[in-house]
Amino acid sequence: GVDNLSKEFVEHKDILQDRTMVVKKAKVLPIECIVRGYLSGSGWKEYQKTQSVCGIKLPSGLKESEKLPQPIFTPSTKADVGHDENINFEKAAEIIGKDKAEFIKQKSIELYKKAASYAETKGIIIADTKFEFGIDEQTGKIILIDEILTPDSSRFWPKDKYEVGKSQPSFDKQYVRDYTESTGWNKTYPGPKLPEEVIKNTTEKYLEIYKLLTGKNLV
């Protein structure tokens, strides 16, 4: 809480309470740590072409949205400009070093499994999610950074509507993705302007998943 901040901030705690986040400075590892428990999105597209995702060979005959035998770690590059690029584990190890790559792979899968298990008790499937890691500038240790398990970084599906073999209804940014793809946007700057209806419906989905997972209203 704000009581733990330094003196000059505590004096203003009535303003800072509930709108402040204490952060650490970290050197970002330039790898997006994507964990997939289900076959969807770009993973599904790649599987249809190669029967693999990011170099990981998968069983034949899997269908869209099907649960994978085990969660898989499918990293991508972290691009400042343009598109992130899906890569295999070996390439990730080249970029940041094998020991760091092994560590973030293990931690990413552990985090996904724990989160997916919790979400399932709330009637939600976490199909996939993305984590990021950095090096704490004070301790030199690798720490979890950036957003975690949000609708921007995860696919959340309602368990009671889950059906293998097709795309799923979801509480995440897939609704925005679907709209932008329908416009023929080439995924370069600038993006298309979003209609008010798309903004409103996306906001409702984000508020709903927050309540489903936490039992609380965000606003």
Steps between C-alpha positions, in 0.01 A plus 500: 500500500592866484611493866813318382601781266765755588404802712440747220240265349333392825406864560275473194362153570138616486558583132719199423293228672347251251659671200868432557726208418847447644731368229857381460728597217606199294696430186247331273589162350398541132288184485122471524430187705184351353355185655227315313272246661261489205544520124376839387597821323838507327581161657203342323596665169857370527385151603282473189805566282774311685338285774724689741508829692829688539695186417305278743356199317141425603278192452322474166126554473463776759207736448467873550471595870593147613680459831864406454647192674722739702537878502773608256744792513492688170712815524506795266734791449411825673499760224505874577365568151298272273392144574628262764632186333430147623827315563606162637664443837846466346473848348385642835806342664722663236351841577513499882720201587406139569481524881271803493285341230462176700409699811230714339358198316463307826352796688260587218356149488473487881315834505266393221411171670425671831292773337312257275416279798361798693306637202337163442342519847336823380369342180769652279752333267830680447583384149833679490678792658815709476753585770802728493810490717779741580812524712459695825761775478564488876526125559588365155222239534247417229155627597152493348416839347233684302133399492400154621194295401299789357256484207768678295753221557276193535217311334216444748221264392176423688520132593127441462512604133822317411474285189792343315528557126424869473602839635365578846306790650748688715554772759808664350632709212401238240186706436719795396727272295199362312376851422837627374544191281155560349617844383788355299756684714857401409614516865727798451472844659253666516226257594134545407280719718282286727124563492333591829315166500827303486646711783185458712475124449871451569473701822206286612694179431801625700285602796314168492813282503641705788187433702487131407861441605512720811141516620532880510381788285783705352283810478 
